[in-house]
mmCIF file of C-alpha atoms in Angstrom:
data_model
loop_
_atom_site.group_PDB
_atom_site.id
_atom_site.type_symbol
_atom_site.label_atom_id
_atom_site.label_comp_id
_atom_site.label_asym_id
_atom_site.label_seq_id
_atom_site.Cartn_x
_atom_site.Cartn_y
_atom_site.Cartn_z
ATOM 1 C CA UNK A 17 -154.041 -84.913 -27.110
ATOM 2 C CA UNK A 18 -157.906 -85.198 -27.010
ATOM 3 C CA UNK A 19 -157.665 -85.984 -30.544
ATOM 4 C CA UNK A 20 -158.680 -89.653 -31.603
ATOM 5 C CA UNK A 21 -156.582 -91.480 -34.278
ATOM 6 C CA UNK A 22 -159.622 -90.716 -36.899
ATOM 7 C CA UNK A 23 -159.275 -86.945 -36.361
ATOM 8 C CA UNK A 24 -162.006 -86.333 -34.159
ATOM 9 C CA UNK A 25 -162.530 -84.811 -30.847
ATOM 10 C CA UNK A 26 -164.100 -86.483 -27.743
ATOM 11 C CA UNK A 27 -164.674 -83.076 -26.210
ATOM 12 C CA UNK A 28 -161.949 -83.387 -23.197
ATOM 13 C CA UNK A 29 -160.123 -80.129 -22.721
ATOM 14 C CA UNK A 30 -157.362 -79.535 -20.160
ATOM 15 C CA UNK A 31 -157.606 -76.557 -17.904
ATOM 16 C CA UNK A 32 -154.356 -74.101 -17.324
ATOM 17 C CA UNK A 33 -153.746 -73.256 -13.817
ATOM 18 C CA UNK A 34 -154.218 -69.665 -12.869
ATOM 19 C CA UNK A 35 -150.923 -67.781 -12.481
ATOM 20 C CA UNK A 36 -150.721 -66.394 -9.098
ATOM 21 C CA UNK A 37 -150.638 -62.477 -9.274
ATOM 22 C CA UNK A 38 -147.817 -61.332 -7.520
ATOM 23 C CA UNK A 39 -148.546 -58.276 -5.420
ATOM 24 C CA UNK A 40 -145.800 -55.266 -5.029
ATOM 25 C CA UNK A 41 -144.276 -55.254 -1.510
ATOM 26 C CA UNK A 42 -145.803 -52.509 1.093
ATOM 27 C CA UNK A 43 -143.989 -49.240 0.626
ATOM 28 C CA UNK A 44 -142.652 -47.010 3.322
ATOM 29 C CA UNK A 45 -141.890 -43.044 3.806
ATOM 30 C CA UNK A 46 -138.747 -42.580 5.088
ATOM 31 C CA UNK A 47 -138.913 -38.684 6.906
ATOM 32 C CA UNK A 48 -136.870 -35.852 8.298
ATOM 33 C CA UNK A 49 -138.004 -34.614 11.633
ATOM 34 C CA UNK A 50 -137.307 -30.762 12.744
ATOM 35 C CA UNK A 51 -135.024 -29.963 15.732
ATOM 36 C CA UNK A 52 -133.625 -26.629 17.026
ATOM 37 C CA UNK A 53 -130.017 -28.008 16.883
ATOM 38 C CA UNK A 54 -128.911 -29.591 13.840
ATOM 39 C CA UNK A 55 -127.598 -27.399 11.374
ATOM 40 C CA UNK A 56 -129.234 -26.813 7.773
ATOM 41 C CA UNK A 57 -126.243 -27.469 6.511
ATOM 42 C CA UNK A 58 -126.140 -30.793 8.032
ATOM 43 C CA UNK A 59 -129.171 -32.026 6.649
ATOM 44 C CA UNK A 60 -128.576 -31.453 3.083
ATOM 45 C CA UNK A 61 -125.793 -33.369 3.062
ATOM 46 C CA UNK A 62 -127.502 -36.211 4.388
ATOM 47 C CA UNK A 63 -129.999 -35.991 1.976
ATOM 48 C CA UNK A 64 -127.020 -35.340 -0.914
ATOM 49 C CA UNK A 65 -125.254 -38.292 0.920
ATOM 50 C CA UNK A 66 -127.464 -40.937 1.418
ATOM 51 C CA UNK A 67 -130.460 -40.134 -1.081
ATOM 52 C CA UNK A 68 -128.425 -39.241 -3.975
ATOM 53 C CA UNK A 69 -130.526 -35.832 -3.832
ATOM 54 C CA UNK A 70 -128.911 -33.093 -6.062
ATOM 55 C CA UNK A 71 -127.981 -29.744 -3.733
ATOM 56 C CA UNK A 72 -130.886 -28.352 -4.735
ATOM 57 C CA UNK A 73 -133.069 -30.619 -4.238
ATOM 58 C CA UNK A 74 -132.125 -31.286 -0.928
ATOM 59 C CA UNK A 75 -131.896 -28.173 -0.115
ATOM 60 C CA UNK A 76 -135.587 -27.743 -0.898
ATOM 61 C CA UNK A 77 -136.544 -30.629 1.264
ATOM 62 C CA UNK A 78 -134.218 -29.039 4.038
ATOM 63 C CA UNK A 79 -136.556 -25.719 3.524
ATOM 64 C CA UNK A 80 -139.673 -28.183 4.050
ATOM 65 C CA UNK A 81 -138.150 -29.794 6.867
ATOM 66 C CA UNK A 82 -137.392 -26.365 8.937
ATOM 67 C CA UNK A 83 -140.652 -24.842 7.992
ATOM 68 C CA UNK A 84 -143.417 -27.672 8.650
ATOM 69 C CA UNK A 85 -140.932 -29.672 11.102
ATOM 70 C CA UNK A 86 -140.894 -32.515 8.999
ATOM 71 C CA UNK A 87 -140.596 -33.845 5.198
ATOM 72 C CA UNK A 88 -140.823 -37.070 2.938
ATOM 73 C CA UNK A 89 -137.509 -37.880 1.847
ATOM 74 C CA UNK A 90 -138.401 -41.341 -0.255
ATOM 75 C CA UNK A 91 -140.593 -43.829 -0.501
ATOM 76 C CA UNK A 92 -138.958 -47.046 -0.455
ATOM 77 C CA UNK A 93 -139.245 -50.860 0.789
ATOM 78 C CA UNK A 94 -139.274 -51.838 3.893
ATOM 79 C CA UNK A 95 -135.781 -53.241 4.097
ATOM 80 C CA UNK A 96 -133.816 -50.065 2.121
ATOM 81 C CA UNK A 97 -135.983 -47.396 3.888
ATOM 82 C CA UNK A 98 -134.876 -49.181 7.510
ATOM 83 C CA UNK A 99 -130.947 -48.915 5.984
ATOM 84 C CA UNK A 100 -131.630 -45.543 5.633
ATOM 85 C CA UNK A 101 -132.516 -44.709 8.389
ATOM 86 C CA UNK A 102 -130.284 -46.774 10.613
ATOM 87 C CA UNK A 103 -127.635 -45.117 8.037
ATOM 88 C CA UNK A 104 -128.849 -41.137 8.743
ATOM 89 C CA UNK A 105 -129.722 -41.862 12.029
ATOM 90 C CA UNK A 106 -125.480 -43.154 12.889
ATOM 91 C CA UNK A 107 -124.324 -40.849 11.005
ATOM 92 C CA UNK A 108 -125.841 -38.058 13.096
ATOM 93 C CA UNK A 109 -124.846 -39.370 16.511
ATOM 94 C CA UNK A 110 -121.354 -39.688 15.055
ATOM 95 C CA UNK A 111 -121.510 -35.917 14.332
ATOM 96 C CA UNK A 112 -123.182 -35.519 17.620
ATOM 97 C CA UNK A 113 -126.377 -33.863 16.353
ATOM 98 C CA UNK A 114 -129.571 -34.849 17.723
ATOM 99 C CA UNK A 115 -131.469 -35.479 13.966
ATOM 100 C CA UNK A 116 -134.157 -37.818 14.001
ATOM 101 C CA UNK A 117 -135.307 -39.880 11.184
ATOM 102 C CA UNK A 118 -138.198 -42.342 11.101
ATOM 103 C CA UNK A 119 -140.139 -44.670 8.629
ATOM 104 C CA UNK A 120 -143.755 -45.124 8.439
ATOM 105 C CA UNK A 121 -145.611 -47.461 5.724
ATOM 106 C CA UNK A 122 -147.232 -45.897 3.288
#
């Protein structure tokens, strides 16, 4: 394109634009909060239920839960962390326990 017809160059040289560097969305921690009334029970199958956490696994965050009155549960975006929640949060009124579970941004 800068080329002349007799082969030569007239030095012109054509700039590429920068690609823009897309950053990853903000992450946020969804979390189980402790309470005196839910059963244990209870909680790992919300964690089986809506996490896709094997028993044992959530059974091991239930543990964490009882013991230091709250645990990580994911890490997610902000839109699927806030389903979650509205999701475990429902689900727990409907079943009349008094869980709470909250998001915070990483």
């Amino acid at each position: 394109m800068s080329e002349k017809p007799d082969g030569t160059d007239d030095g012109a040289t054509i700039m590429a634009k920068p690609k823009p560097k897309t950053q990853r969305p903000p992450m946020y921690k969804v979390l189980i909060l402790n309470d005196d009334f839910t059963p244990m029970e209870f909680v790992v199958h919300i964690l089986e239920r809506f996490f896709g956490l094997n028993h044992a696994q959530a059974f091991e965050i239930m543990l964490t839960v009882h013991k230091k009155g709250l645990a990580v549960v994911a890490v997610l975006s902000f839109e699927v962390a806030e389903t979650k929640v509205a999701q475990v949060m429902d689900f727990a009124r409907r079943h009349q326990h008094p869980l709470q579970c909250t998001m915070e941004k990483e």
